[in-house]
Coordinates of C-alpha atoms in Angstrom, one line a residue:
X1 CA 0.0 0.0 0.0
X2 CA 1.1 3.5 -0.5
X3 CA -0.5 4.8 2.7
X4 CA 1.3 4.5 6.0
X5 CA -0.5 2.5 8.7
X6 CA 0.8 0.8 11.8
X7 CA -1.2 -2.2 13.1
X8 CA -0.8 -4.8 15.7
X9 CA -0.2 -7.3 12.9
X10 CA 3.3 -6.0 12.9
X11 CA 3.9 -8.0 16.1
X12 CA 3.9 -11.1 14.0
X13 CA 7.2 -12.0 12.3
X14 CA 7.6 -9.9 9.2
X15 CA 8.4 -13.0 7.2
X16 CA 4.8 -14.3 7.4
X17 CA 3.1 -11.1 6.4
X18 CA 1.8 -10.9 2.8
X19 CA 2.9 -7.6 1.2
X20 CA 0.1 -5.5 -0.4
X21 CA 0.3 -4.0 -3.9
X22 CA 1.3 -0.3 -3.9
X23 CA -1.9 0.6 -5.6
X24 CA -4.4 -2.1 -4.7
X25 CA -8.0 -1.9 -6.0
X26 CA -10.4 -1.5 -3.1
X27 CA -13.3 -3.9 -2.2
X28 CA -16.5 -3.6 -4.1
X29 CA -19.3 -1.2 -2.7
X30 CA -21.5 -4.3 -2.9
X31 CA -19.3 -6.4 -0.6
X32 CA -20.4 -7.4 2.9
X33 CA -17.7 -5.2 4.5
X34 CA -19.2 -2.2 2.8
X35 CA -22.6 -2.8 4.4
X36 CA -21.0 -2.6 7.9
X37 CA -18.9 0.5 7.1
X38 CA -19.6 4.0 8.3
X39 CA -19.7 5.1 4.7
X40 CA -22.9 3.1 4.1
X41 CA -24.7 5.8 6.2
X42 CA -23.5 8.7 3.9
X43 CA -25.3 9.6 0.7
X44 CA -23.2 10.6 -2.2
X45 CA -24.4 12.0 -5.5
X46 CA -25.7 9.4 -7.9
X47 CA -23.0 7.4 -9.6
X48 CA -20.4 8.1 -6.9
X49 CA -19.1 5.6 -4.3
X50 CA -16.5 5.6 -1.6
X51 CA -13.3 3.7 -2.5
X52 CA -12.4 2.8 1.1
X53 CA -14.5 1.7 4.0
X54 CA -13.9 2.7 7.6
X55 CA -15.5 2.2 11.0
X56 CA -15.8 5.9 12.0
X57 CA -15.6 8.1 8.8
X58 CA -12.6 9.9 10.2
X59 CA -10.5 11.2 7.3
X60 CA -7.3 13.1 7.1
X61 CA -8.3 16.7 5.9
X62 CA -11.9 15.4 6.2
X63 CA -11.6 14.1 2.7
X64 CA -12.3 10.5 1.6
X65 CA -11.5 9.1 -1.8
X66 CA -14.5 8.5 -4.1
X67 CA -14.9 7.1 -7.5
X68 CA -17.3 7.8 -10.4
X69 CA -16.9 5.5 -13.3
X70 CA -13.1 5.1 -13.8
X71 CA -12.2 8.4 -12.2
X72 CA -11.2 9.3 -8.6
X73 CA -12.0 12.3 -6.6
X74 CA -12.8 13.3 -3.0
X75 CA -15.8 13.9 -0.8
X76 CA -16.2 15.0 2.9
X77 CA -17.9 13.1 5.7
X78 CA -21.2 14.8 4.9
X79 CA -21.2 13.3 1.4
X80 CA -20.4 16.6 -0.4
X81 CA -18.1 16.2 -3.4
X82 CA -15.2 18.5 -2.7
X83 CA -12.8 17.5 -5.5
X84 CA -14.6 16.2 -8.6
X85 CA -13.5 12.8 -9.9
X86 CA -10.8 13.6 -12.5
X87 CA -7.9 11.4 -11.6
X88 CA -6.9 7.9 -12.9
X89 CA -6.0 7.0 -9.3
X90 CA -6.2 8.8 -6.0
X91 CA -5.1 8.0 -2.4
X92 CA -6.0 9.4 1.0
X93 CA -4.3 12.5 2.4
X94 CA -1.2 12.2 4.5
X95 CA 1.0 15.1 5.7
X96 CA -1.5 17.5 4.0
X97 CA -1.0 16.0 0.5
X98 CA -2.6 13.2 -1.5
X99 CA -1.1 11.0 -4.1
X100 CA -2.8 11.1 -7.5
X101 CA -2.2 9.7 -11.0
X102 CA -2.8 11.4 -14.3
X103 CA -1.7 10.5 -17.8
X104 CA 0.3 7.5 -16.5
X105 CA 2.3 9.6 -14.0
X106 CA 2.1 10.2 -10.2
X107 CA 1.9 13.6 -8.4
X108 CA 0.3 15.2 -5.4
X109 CA -2.6 17.6 -4.7
X110 CA -3.5 19.7 -1.7
X111 CA -7.0 19.6 0.0
X112 CA -8.3 22.2 -2.5
X113 CA -7.5 19.9 -5.3
X114 CA -4.6 22.0 -6.6
X115 CA -1.7 20.2 -8.1
X116 CA 1.3 21.1 -5.9
X117 CA 3.6 18.4 -7.3
X118 CA 2.9 17.8 -11.0
X119 CA 2.5 14.2 -12.1
X120 CA 5.9 13.2 -13.4
X121 CA 6.9 10.1 -11.5
X122 CA 6.7 6.5 -12.7
X123 CA 5.4 5.6 -9.2
X124 CA 5.1 7.2 -5.8
X125 CA 4.0 6.6 -2.2
X126 CA 2.3 8.8 0.2
X127 CA 4.1 11.3 2.4
X128 CA 5.3 10.4 5.9
X129 CA 7.7 12.4 8.0
X130 CA 7.8 15.0 5.2
X131 CA 9.2 12.6 2.6
X132 CA 7.6 10.6 -0.2
X133 CA 9.2 7.7 -2.0
X134 CA 9.3 8.0 -5.8
X135 CA 10.3 5.7 -8.7
X136 CA 12.0 6.8 -11.8
X137 CA 13.5 4.5 -14.5
X138 CA 13.3 1.5 -12.2
X139 CA 15.1 3.0 -9.3
X140 CA 13.9 4.6 -6.1
X141 CA 14.4 7.9 -4.3
X142 CA 12.6 10.5 -2.1
X143 CA 11.1 14.0 -2.5
X144 CA 10.1 16.7 -0.1
X145 CA 6.7 18.3 0.1
X146 CA 7.7 20.9 -2.5
X147 CA 8.5 18.2 -5.0
X148 CA 12.3 18.6 -4.7
X149 CA 14.2 15.4 -5.1
X150 CA 16.2 15.2 -1.8
X151 CA 17.4 11.6 -2.4
X152 CA 18.1 10.8 -6.0
X153 CA 16.3 7.8 -7.5
X154 CA 19.3 5.6 -7.8
X155 CA 18.6 2.7 -5.3
X156 CA 17.3 -0.7 -6.5
X157 CA 15.3 -1.2 -3.2
X158 CA 14.3 1.0 -0.3
X159 CA 11.8 1.1 2.5
X160 CA 8.6 2.9 1.7
X161 CA 8.6 5.4 4.5
X162 CA 10.9 7.1 7.0
X163 CA 10.7 6.1 10.6
X164 CA 12.7 7.9 13.3
X165 CA 14.1 10.1 10.5
X166 CA 15.7 7.1 8.8
X167 CA 14.8 4.9 5.7
X168 CA 16.4 1.6 4.7
X169 CA 18.2 1.3 1.4
X170 CA 20.0 -1.4 -0.5
X171 CA 23.5 -0.7 -1.8
X172 CA 25.5 -3.4 -3.6
X173 CA 23.3 -6.1 -2.1
X174 CA 23.6 -4.9 1.5
X175 CA 21.1 -2.9 3.5
X176 CA 21.8 0.3 5.5
X177 CA 19.9 3.5 6.5
X178 CA 19.9 7.1 5.2
X179 CA 18.6 10.2 6.9
X180 CA 16.2 12.7 5.2
X181 CA 19.0 14.4 3.4
X182 CA 20.3 11.2 1.9
X183 CA 23.3 10.9 4.3
X184 CA 24.3 7.4 5.3
X185 CA 23.7 7.0 9.0
X186 CA 24.0 3.2 9.2
X187 CA 26.4 1.7 6.8
X188 CA 25.0 -1.0 4.4
X189 CA 26.3 -4.1 6.1
X190 CA 23.2 -6.2 6.7
X191 CA 21.7 -8.9 4.5
X192 CA 18.1 -7.9 5.3
X193 CA 16.6 -4.9 7.1
X194 CA 13.2 -3.7 8.1
X195 CA 11.8 -0.2 8.9
X196 CA 12.4 1.2 12.4
X197 CA 9.6 0.6 14.8
X198 CA 9.7 2.2 18.3
X199 CA 13.3 3.1 18.0
X200 CA 14.6 -0.4 16.9
X201 CA 14.9 -2.0 13.5
X202 CA 15.0 -5.7 12.7
X203 CA 18.0 -6.7 10.6
X204 CA 19.2 -10.0 9.2
X205 CA 22.7 -11.5 8.9
X206 CA 23.3 -14.5 6.6
X207 CA 25.5 -17.2 8.0
X208 CA 26.4 -20.8 7.1
X209 CA 23.1 -22.0 8.7
X210 CA 20.9 -19.4 7.0
X211 CA 19.6 -16.0 8.2
X212 CA 19.5 -14.9 11.8
X213 CA 17.7 -11.8 12.9
X214 CA 18.3 -9.2 15.6
X215 CA 17.7 -5.5 16.3
X216 CA 19.7 -2.3 15.9
X217 CA 19.2 1.2 17.2
X218 CA 19.3 4.4 15.0
X219 CA 23.1 4.5 15.4
X220 CA 23.5 1.1 13.9
X221 CA 24.4 -0.5 17.2
X222 CA 23.3 -4.1 17.7
X223 CA 21.0 -3.9 20.7
X224 CA 19.5 -7.4 20.4
X225 CA 21.8 -10.1 19.0
X226 CA 21.0 -11.8 15.7
X227 CA 19.8 -15.1 17.1
X228 CA 16.2 -15.3 15.9
X229 CA 14.8 -17.3 13.0
X230 CA 12.5 -14.6 11.6
X231 CA 12.4 -10.8 11.6
X232 CA 10.0 -9.1 14.0
X233 CA 8.9 -5.4 14.6
X234 CA 8.3 -3.9 18.0
X235 CA 4.8 -2.7 18.8
X236 CA 3.8 -1.4 22.3
X237 CA 7.3 -2.4 23.5
X238 CA 7.1 -6.1 22.4
X239 CA 8.2 -8.1 19.5
X240 CA 7.1 -11.6 18.6
X241 CA 10.1 -13.8 17.8
X242 CA 10.9 -17.4 16.8
X243 CA 14.0 -19.2 18.0
X244 CA 14.7 -22.9 17.8
X245 CA 11.0 -23.7 17.0
X246 CA 9.8 -21.6 20.0
X247 CA 7.7 -18.6 19.5
X248 CA 7.5 -15.9 22.2
X249 CA 7.6 -12.2 23.0
X250 CA 10.7 -10.2 23.9
X251 CA 11.0 -6.7 25.3
X252 CA 13.4 -4.0 24.0
X253 CA 16.3 -5.5 25.9
X254 CA 15.8 -8.9 24.4
X255 CA 14.4 -10.4 27.5
X256 CA 11.6 -13.0 27.1
X257 CA 8.3 -11.6 28.4
X258 CA 4.5 -12.1 28.1
X259 CA 1.9 -10.2 26.3
X260 CA 0.1 -7.8 28.6
X261 CA -3.7 -7.4 28.1

């Protein structure tokens, strides 16, 4: 997905999660989920429907993505169309801007529907921590909210969003972390890496017996040794790990603990 969301599912090992497409098509308005959604209580003009369903109709900038025919636009929680459907694709607002697609390229609009970053990227992700991932000629980089390329699109793989001011990147087959200006903060020495979560990032080191996973801090220091069989992110101070066929929770010191309800 191109939107940034944090869910409790991240407690599960990252290895078992199924990645979503960057621009996945939403569920049908005739689906059972739609009937239970808050949006089912909002009346839109004829021919329009909400693209996403929520429990509470709480939208960033009070604007939800709608669709009429094949075109995307935005309506508010009262059902008023604020930005007429005119885009080939549109996503929810993050950091005050929304990702849209026109004529095969991606750009960004403000809540008034004004193009603030013209569609010129082959692909793009929503803003988070003031940066948005972009794709050009098969490589990835990042822009700021004015559309300036602050990290050149020259990396074969990167994380989708900054966390703790850092994003993971792959250089010559190894993973490290850059800051928002593109400066290397953690040297690319790891065989796998995940985004930072609550101040720690899961990294993998390949040995003779396969991959082992541990956690580093934003300085690149190994805080939890690479002894686990699958990567895991921290949520609410806990990570769900697997070691020697045992699955259990650890705290940020690596100590085994239990899930608190």
